[in-house]
Amino acid sequence: MSELLKQNNEYKKWLLALKLRVKQTQLKAAVKVNSTLIEFYWSLGEDIVNRQAETTWGSGFLKQLSHDLMAEFPDIKGFSKRNLELIRQWYSYWSRDQLIAQQAVAQLILIPWGHNQQIINKCKDTHEALYYIKKTIQHGWSRSVLTHQIESGLFKRQGKAVTNFSETLPAIQSDLAQQTLKDPYVFDFLSLTDDYNERELEKGLIKHITQFLLELGAGFAYMGKQYQITVGERDFYIDLLFYHAGLHCYVVIELKLGDFEPEHAGKLNFYITTVDEQ
């Protein structure tokens, strides 16, 4: 029975989606674990900024504070002078705009301290920073994923994808599909030669499949390259096939270099129809 179940397509599809859900849950749990600490950091940052503004304790204030706190709590690395400076910088970054700060505080505590630091160090303004906070919470991004998304310019690229999802999918799915796909995709991590061909592009994407999946967005699971489908007595091969757990559908990718030709769409539609039927 177990061998038959392993070969059952419906079971395999469900298991794949289930594994993805488990991993996403693990990430979300890890992202939220420091909520109480971040809330304390916010209040500490506020205290530091206010005390330095209202008193004449001098430039050695943070050094002395760090010494006293670490004497009492020697195992807490967060009380180093450097981290106290970062806490002050972080609080000051957000508190400049009270309207934004009010929106941000409740979300800042939902992401780890390292994430908070990456965001204020790499984002040009609080609007961009708030965008990445929301995305981190929504997708449960690790710090490396967050850094990749910021450095690849997701804030500027999100929502620019040109699609016809609103016409071809039910309304309840079209918004989700529109948000999931973004344009243009950033493939600078592939390090391909200037005159690469379609097969080299495919190999580059597979070699860096983790980063490629990050570029596609949350919910994509890799099914295979040169994925074989059979129609009648003929075999055809899909360049890349993915499954999207959120949309509950397969995503077919056909790699082409050069300008778009009408026959490209015809071939892609043929693949999509065949995958749906099989």
mmCIF file of C-alpha atoms in Angstrom:
data_model
loop_
_atom_site.group_PDB
_atom_site.id
_atom_site.type_symbol
_atom_site.label_atom_id
_atom_site.label_comp_id
_atom_site.label_asym_id
_atom_site.label_seq_id
_atom_site.Cartn_x
_atom_site.Cartn_y
_atom_site.Cartn_z
ATOM 1 C CA MET A 1 0.000 0.000 0.000
ATOM 2 C CA SER A 2 2.807 2.430 0.897
ATOM 3 C CA GLU A 3 4.480 1.986 -2.513
ATOM 4 C CA LEU A 4 1.193 2.596 -4.307
ATOM 5 C CA LEU A 5 0.610 5.688 -2.210
ATOM 6 C CA LYS A 6 4.066 7.037 -3.072
ATOM 7 C CA GLN A 7 3.157 6.839 -6.768
ATOM 8 C CA ASN A 8 -0.240 8.482 -6.322
ATOM 9 C CA ASN A 9 -0.104 11.918 -8.000
ATOM 10 C CA GLU A 10 -2.714 13.461 -5.717
ATOM 11 C CA TYR A 11 -0.820 12.256 -2.635
ATOM 12 C CA LYS A 12 2.523 13.501 -3.990
ATOM 13 C CA LYS A 13 1.038 16.917 -4.751
ATOM 14 C CA TRP A 14 -0.529 17.173 -1.291
ATOM 15 C CA LEU A 15 2.666 15.968 0.441
ATOM 16 C CA LEU A 16 4.739 18.538 -1.434
ATOM 17 C CA ALA A 17 2.393 21.322 -0.379
ATOM 18 C CA LEU A 18 2.379 20.017 3.197
ATOM 19 C CA LYS A 19 6.184 20.022 3.415
ATOM 20 C CA LEU A 20 6.200 23.604 2.194
ATOM 21 C CA ARG A 21 3.666 24.561 4.864
ATOM 22 C CA VAL A 22 5.807 22.965 7.571
ATOM 23 C CA LYS A 23 8.887 24.918 6.458
ATOM 24 C CA GLN A 24 6.946 28.165 6.275
ATOM 25 C CA THR A 25 5.558 27.577 9.768
ATOM 26 C CA GLN A 26 9.055 26.957 11.121
ATOM 27 C CA LEU A 27 10.297 30.200 9.579
ATOM 28 C CA LYS A 28 7.361 32.205 10.888
ATOM 29 C CA ALA A 29 7.885 30.811 14.380
ATOM 30 C CA ALA A 30 11.574 31.745 14.263
ATOM 31 C CA VAL A 31 10.779 35.231 12.965
ATOM 32 C CA LYS A 32 8.376 35.939 15.846
ATOM 33 C CA VAL A 33 10.415 34.478 18.705
ATOM 34 C CA ASN A 34 12.076 37.768 19.717
ATOM 35 C CA SER A 35 8.913 39.873 20.006
ATOM 36 C CA THR A 36 9.284 40.585 23.718
ATOM 37 C CA LEU A 37 12.961 41.494 23.363
ATOM 38 C CA ILE A 38 12.286 43.903 20.496
ATOM 39 C CA GLU A 39 9.529 45.559 22.499
ATOM 40 C CA PHE A 40 12.034 46.094 25.327
ATOM 41 C CA TYR A 41 14.598 47.474 22.872
ATOM 42 C CA TRP A 42 12.047 50.022 21.688
ATOM 43 C CA SER A 43 11.393 51.269 25.222
ATOM 44 C CA LEU A 44 15.141 51.254 25.953
ATOM 45 C CA GLY A 45 15.856 53.227 22.790
ATOM 46 C CA GLU A 46 13.218 55.775 23.785
ATOM 47 C CA ASP A 47 14.760 56.069 27.262
ATOM 48 C CA ILE A 48 18.275 56.542 25.882
ATOM 49 C CA VAL A 49 17.222 59.222 23.390
ATOM 50 C CA ASN A 50 15.179 61.113 25.987
ATOM 51 C CA ARG A 51 17.844 60.880 28.700
ATOM 52 C CA GLN A 52 20.555 62.150 26.386
ATOM 53 C CA ALA A 53 18.336 65.045 25.333
ATOM 54 C CA GLU A 54 17.289 66.005 28.861
ATOM 55 C CA THR A 55 20.465 65.433 30.883
ATOM 56 C CA THR A 56 24.137 66.365 30.824
ATOM 57 C CA TRP A 57 25.462 62.875 31.394
ATOM 58 C CA GLY A 58 28.023 63.328 28.633
ATOM 59 C CA SER A 59 29.477 61.213 25.828
ATOM 60 C CA GLY A 60 30.443 58.389 28.173
ATOM 61 C CA PHE A 61 26.820 57.683 29.066
ATOM 62 C CA LEU A 62 26.363 54.607 26.849
ATOM 63 C CA LYS A 63 29.732 53.151 27.815
ATOM 64 C CA GLN A 64 28.865 53.417 31.507
ATOM 65 C CA LEU A 65 25.337 52.108 30.960
ATOM 66 C CA SER A 66 26.708 49.113 29.076
ATOM 67 C CA HIS A 67 29.223 48.405 31.858
ATOM 68 C CA ASP A 68 26.557 48.537 34.568
ATOM 69 C CA LEU A 69 24.009 46.415 32.706
ATOM 70 C CA MET A 70 26.540 43.764 31.702
ATOM 71 C CA ALA A 71 27.779 43.577 35.291
ATOM 72 C CA GLU A 72 24.256 42.654 36.330
ATOM 73 C CA PHE A 73 23.419 40.573 33.243
ATOM 74 C CA PRO A 74 26.764 39.184 31.978
ATOM 75 C CA ASP A 75 25.171 36.648 29.633
ATOM 76 C CA ILE A 76 23.091 39.184 27.704
ATOM 77 C CA LYS A 77 25.092 40.334 24.675
ATOM 78 C CA GLY A 78 22.449 42.892 23.799
ATOM 79 C CA PHE A 79 23.808 45.259 26.437
ATOM 80 C CA SER A 80 27.154 45.831 24.734
ATOM 81 C CA LYS A 81 27.980 49.470 24.008
ATOM 82 C CA ARG A 82 27.755 48.785 20.280
ATOM 83 C CA ASN A 83 24.288 47.275 20.549
ATOM 84 C CA LEU A 84 23.079 50.122 22.744
ATOM 85 C CA GLU A 85 24.232 52.503 20.010
ATOM 86 C CA LEU A 86 22.317 50.430 17.450
ATOM 87 C CA ILE A 87 19.204 50.505 19.631
ATOM 88 C CA ARG A 88 19.439 54.305 19.838
ATOM 89 C CA GLN A 89 19.955 54.569 16.071
ATOM 90 C CA TRP A 90 17.030 52.220 15.386
ATOM 91 C CA TYR A 91 14.640 54.110 17.668
ATOM 92 C CA SER A 92 15.733 57.471 16.238
ATOM 93 C CA TYR A 93 15.245 56.184 12.668
ATOM 94 C CA TRP A 94 11.598 55.362 13.281
ATOM 95 C CA SER A 95 10.644 58.083 15.768
ATOM 96 C CA ARG A 96 11.445 60.907 13.309
ATOM 97 C CA ASP A 97 8.025 60.384 11.727
ATOM 98 C CA GLN A 98 5.417 59.854 14.435
ATOM 99 C CA LEU A 99 2.722 58.772 11.979
ATOM 100 C CA ILE A 100 4.954 56.078 10.487
ATOM 101 C CA ALA A 101 6.248 55.120 13.943
ATOM 102 C CA GLN A 102 2.719 54.437 15.176
ATOM 103 C CA GLN A 103 2.173 52.052 12.262
ATOM 104 C CA ALA A 104 5.581 50.457 12.591
ATOM 105 C CA VAL A 105 5.887 49.664 16.309
ATOM 106 C CA ALA A 106 3.333 46.858 16.324
ATOM 107 C CA GLN A 107 5.114 45.236 13.379
ATOM 108 C CA LEU A 108 8.712 45.893 14.433
ATOM 109 C CA ILE A 109 8.291 43.552 17.398
ATOM 110 C CA LEU A 110 7.278 40.709 15.075
ATOM 111 C CA ILE A 111 10.683 40.449 13.384
ATOM 112 C CA PRO A 112 14.078 39.640 14.965
ATOM 113 C CA TRP A 113 16.644 42.265 15.888
ATOM 114 C CA GLY A 114 18.984 41.285 13.064
ATOM 115 C CA HIS A 115 16.169 41.820 10.568
ATOM 116 C CA ASN A 116 15.433 45.247 12.049
ATOM 117 C CA GLN A 117 19.065 46.260 11.663
ATOM 118 C CA GLN A 118 19.255 45.078 8.051
ATOM 119 C CA ILE A 119 16.163 47.062 7.149
ATOM 120 C CA ILE A 120 17.224 50.435 8.573
ATOM 121 C CA ASN A 121 20.777 50.023 7.253
ATOM 122 C CA LYS A 122 19.705 49.252 3.686
ATOM 123 C CA CYS A 123 16.429 51.136 3.174
ATOM 124 C CA LYS A 124 16.454 54.740 1.983
ATOM 125 C CA ASP A 125 13.401 55.851 3.948
ATOM 126 C CA THR A 126 10.790 54.654 6.430
ATOM 127 C CA HIS A 127 8.206 53.943 3.712
ATOM 128 C CA GLU A 128 10.540 51.444 2.054
ATOM 129 C CA ALA A 129 11.545 50.049 5.447
ATOM 130 C CA LEU A 130 7.927 49.532 6.475
ATOM 131 C CA TYR A 131 7.288 47.698 3.199
ATOM 132 C CA TYR A 132 10.034 45.167 3.958
ATOM 133 C CA ILE A 133 8.823 44.701 7.525
ATOM 134 C CA LYS A 134 5.357 43.812 6.247
ATOM 135 C CA LYS A 135 6.795 41.452 3.629
ATOM 136 C CA THR A 136 9.011 39.747 6.210
ATOM 137 C CA ILE A 137 6.024 39.106 8.470
ATOM 138 C CA GLN A 138 3.845 38.003 5.565
ATOM 139 C CA HIS A 139 6.338 35.517 4.132
ATOM 140 C CA GLY A 140 8.390 34.570 7.174
ATOM 141 C CA TRP A 141 11.670 35.580 5.518
ATOM 142 C CA SER A 142 14.999 34.602 7.046
ATOM 143 C CA ARG A 143 17.574 37.395 7.333
ATOM 144 C CA SER A 144 19.434 36.214 4.222
ATOM 145 C CA VAL A 145 16.193 36.167 2.228
ATOM 146 C CA LEU A 146 15.322 39.657 3.455
ATOM 147 C CA THR A 147 18.774 40.956 2.498
ATOM 148 C CA HIS A 148 18.476 39.416 -0.957
ATOM 149 C CA GLN A 149 15.060 40.979 -1.539
ATOM 150 C CA ILE A 150 16.245 44.446 -0.466
ATOM 151 C CA GLU A 151 19.441 44.310 -2.526
ATOM 152 C CA SER A 152 17.563 43.043 -5.592
ATOM 153 C CA GLY A 153 15.167 46.022 -5.367
ATOM 154 C CA LEU A 154 11.903 44.216 -4.619
ATOM 155 C CA PHE A 155 10.321 47.440 -3.324
ATOM 156 C CA LYS A 156 10.735 49.097 -6.728
ATOM 157 C CA ARG A 157 9.834 46.010 -8.755
ATOM 158 C CA GLN A 158 6.829 44.571 -6.912
ATOM 159 C CA GLY A 159 3.534 44.976 -8.696
ATOM 160 C CA LYS A 160 5.006 45.929 -12.083
ATOM 161 C CA ALA A 161 4.434 42.547 -13.690
ATOM 162 C CA VAL A 162 2.322 42.688 -16.839
ATOM 163 C CA THR A 163 -0.133 39.780 -16.739
ATOM 164 C CA ASN A 164 -3.639 38.878 -17.800
ATOM 165 C CA PHE A 165 -4.522 37.074 -14.578
ATOM 166 C CA SER A 166 -7.493 39.346 -13.938
ATOM 167 C CA GLU A 167 -9.005 38.040 -17.182
ATOM 168 C CA THR A 168 -8.091 34.352 -16.979
ATOM 169 C CA LEU A 169 -8.435 33.518 -13.274
ATOM 170 C CA PRO A 170 -11.350 33.895 -10.846
ATOM 171 C CA ALA A 171 -11.332 37.238 -9.035
ATOM 172 C CA ILE A 172 -10.474 35.581 -5.715
ATOM 173 C CA GLN A 173 -7.227 34.330 -7.264
ATOM 174 C CA SER A 174 -6.278 37.169 -9.565
ATOM 175 C CA ASP A 175 -4.986 39.522 -6.844
ATOM 176 C CA LEU A 176 -2.932 36.721 -5.315
ATOM 177 C CA ALA A 177 -1.459 35.802 -8.679
ATOM 178 C CA GLN A 178 -0.678 39.440 -9.456
ATOM 179 C CA GLN A 179 1.169 39.879 -6.152
ATOM 180 C CA THR A 180 3.078 36.616 -6.522
ATOM 181 C CA LEU A 181 4.651 37.420 -9.870
ATOM 182 C CA LYS A 182 6.888 40.432 -10.304
ATOM 183 C CA ASP A 183 8.736 41.947 -13.222
ATOM 184 C CA PRO A 184 11.556 42.178 -14.070
ATOM 185 C CA TYR A 185 13.192 39.125 -12.550
ATOM 186 C CA VAL A 186 16.720 39.665 -11.347
ATOM 187 C CA PHE A 187 19.128 36.983 -12.506
ATOM 188 C CA ASP A 188 22.398 38.709 -11.706
ATOM 189 C CA PHE A 189 23.271 35.854 -9.354
ATOM 190 C CA LEU A 190 23.665 33.500 -12.345
ATOM 191 C CA SER A 191 26.933 35.086 -13.567
ATOM 192 C CA LEU A 192 26.296 33.953 -17.160
ATOM 193 C CA THR A 193 28.485 34.929 -20.105
ATOM 194 C CA ASP A 194 27.238 37.752 -22.336
ATOM 195 C CA ASP A 195 26.407 35.350 -25.189
ATOM 196 C CA TYR A 196 24.638 32.653 -23.154
ATOM 197 C CA ASN A 197 22.024 30.447 -24.848
ATOM 198 C CA GLU A 198 18.703 29.081 -23.573
ATOM 199 C CA ARG A 199 20.218 25.836 -22.257
ATOM 200 C CA GLU A 200 22.945 27.757 -20.379
ATOM 201 C CA LEU A 201 20.258 29.958 -18.869
ATOM 202 C CA GLU A 202 18.343 26.860 -17.776
ATOM 203 C CA LYS A 203 21.460 25.303 -16.227
ATOM 204 C CA GLY A 204 22.238 28.553 -14.439
ATOM 205 C CA LEU A 205 18.746 28.761 -12.981
ATOM 206 C CA ILE A 206 18.846 25.157 -11.775
ATOM 207 C CA LYS A 207 22.314 25.592 -10.273
ATOM 208 C CA HIS A 208 20.996 28.530 -8.267
ATOM 209 C CA ILE A 209 17.492 27.133 -7.741
ATOM 210 C CA THR A 210 17.204 28.503 -4.187
ATOM 211 C CA GLN A 211 17.824 32.089 -5.286
ATOM 212 C CA PHE A 212 15.623 31.580 -8.349
ATOM 213 C CA LEU A 213 12.745 30.467 -6.106
ATOM 214 C CA LEU A 214 13.288 33.581 -3.989
ATOM 215 C CA GLU A 215 12.968 35.678 -7.139
ATOM 216 C CA LEU A 216 9.706 33.940 -8.056
ATOM 217 C CA GLY A 217 8.327 34.677 -4.598
ATOM 218 C CA ALA A 218 6.686 32.736 -1.792
ATOM 219 C CA GLY A 219 4.810 29.493 -2.459
ATOM 220 C CA PHE A 220 6.715 28.088 -5.440
ATOM 221 C CA ALA A 221 7.992 24.489 -5.353
ATOM 222 C CA TYR A 222 10.390 23.183 -8.002
ATOM 223 C CA MET A 223 9.098 20.096 -9.871
ATOM 224 C CA GLY A 224 11.818 19.583 -12.458
ATOM 225 C CA LYS A 225 13.687 20.698 -15.579
ATOM 226 C CA GLN A 226 13.087 19.358 -19.089
ATOM 227 C CA TYR A 227 9.935 17.876 -17.570
ATOM 228 C CA GLN A 228 8.579 15.175 -19.883
ATOM 229 C CA ILE A 229 4.954 15.156 -20.981
ATOM 230 C CA THR A 230 3.470 12.735 -23.505
ATOM 231 C CA VAL A 231 0.730 13.540 -26.007
ATOM 232 C CA GLY A 232 -0.286 10.624 -28.163
ATOM 233 C CA GLU A 233 2.957 8.907 -29.075
ATOM 234 C CA ARG A 234 5.119 12.034 -28.890
ATOM 235 C CA ASP A 235 7.185 13.294 -25.979
ATOM 236 C CA PHE A 236 7.584 16.982 -25.202
ATOM 237 C CA TYR A 237 9.828 18.656 -22.636
ATOM 238 C CA ILE A 238 8.966 21.656 -20.474
ATOM 239 C CA ASP A 239 12.000 23.801 -19.622
ATOM 240 C CA LEU A 240 11.003 24.361 -15.984
ATOM 241 C CA LEU A 241 7.930 23.205 -14.068
ATOM 242 C CA PHE A 242 6.845 24.527 -10.672
ATOM 243 C CA TYR A 243 3.876 24.035 -8.379
ATOM 244 C CA HIS A 244 2.391 26.963 -6.459
ATOM 245 C CA ALA A 245 1.027 25.956 -3.064
ATOM 246 C CA GLY A 246 -1.029 29.129 -2.628
ATOM 247 C CA LEU A 247 -2.697 29.064 -6.047
ATOM 248 C CA HIS A 248 -2.928 25.240 -6.141
ATOM 249 C CA CYS A 249 -1.736 25.114 -9.722
ATOM 250 C CA TYR A 250 1.284 24.261 -11.848
ATOM 251 C CA VAL A 251 3.450 27.022 -13.317
ATOM 252 C CA VAL A 252 5.092 26.332 -16.680
ATOM 253 C CA ILE A 253 8.222 28.267 -17.658
ATOM 254 C CA GLU A 254 9.514 28.210 -21.225
ATOM 255 C CA LEU A 255 12.897 29.907 -21.637
ATOM 256 C CA LYS A 256 13.464 31.923 -24.813
ATOM 257 C CA LEU A 257 16.126 34.398 -25.853
ATOM 258 C CA GLY A 258 15.471 37.291 -28.188
ATOM 259 C CA ASP A 259 12.228 39.027 -29.074
ATOM 260 C CA PHE A 260 8.816 37.538 -28.402
ATOM 261 C CA GLU A 261 7.243 35.591 -31.277
ATOM 262 C CA PRO A 262 3.545 34.549 -31.494
ATOM 263 C CA GLU A 263 4.486 30.867 -31.751
ATOM 264 C CA HIS A 264 6.081 31.111 -28.303
ATOM 265 C CA ALA A 265 2.654 31.760 -26.761
ATOM 266 C CA GLY A 266 1.140 28.907 -28.753
ATOM 267 C CA LYS A 267 3.736 26.450 -27.492
ATOM 268 C CA LEU A 268 3.348 27.663 -23.921
ATOM 269 C CA ASN A 269 -0.449 27.357 -24.063
ATOM 270 C CA PHE A 270 -0.034 23.813 -25.397
ATOM 271 C CA TYR A 271 2.166 22.914 -22.417
ATOM 272 C CA ILE A 272 -0.236 24.509 -19.931
ATOM 273 C CA THR A 273 -3.242 22.681 -21.356
ATOM 274 C CA THR A 274 -1.401 19.365 -21.360
ATOM 275 C CA VAL A 275 -0.181 19.747 -17.776
ATOM 276 C CA ASP A 276 -3.705 20.631 -16.617
ATOM 277 C CA GLU A 277 -5.141 17.554 -18.330
ATOM 278 C CA GLN A 278 -2.499 15.189 -16.986
#
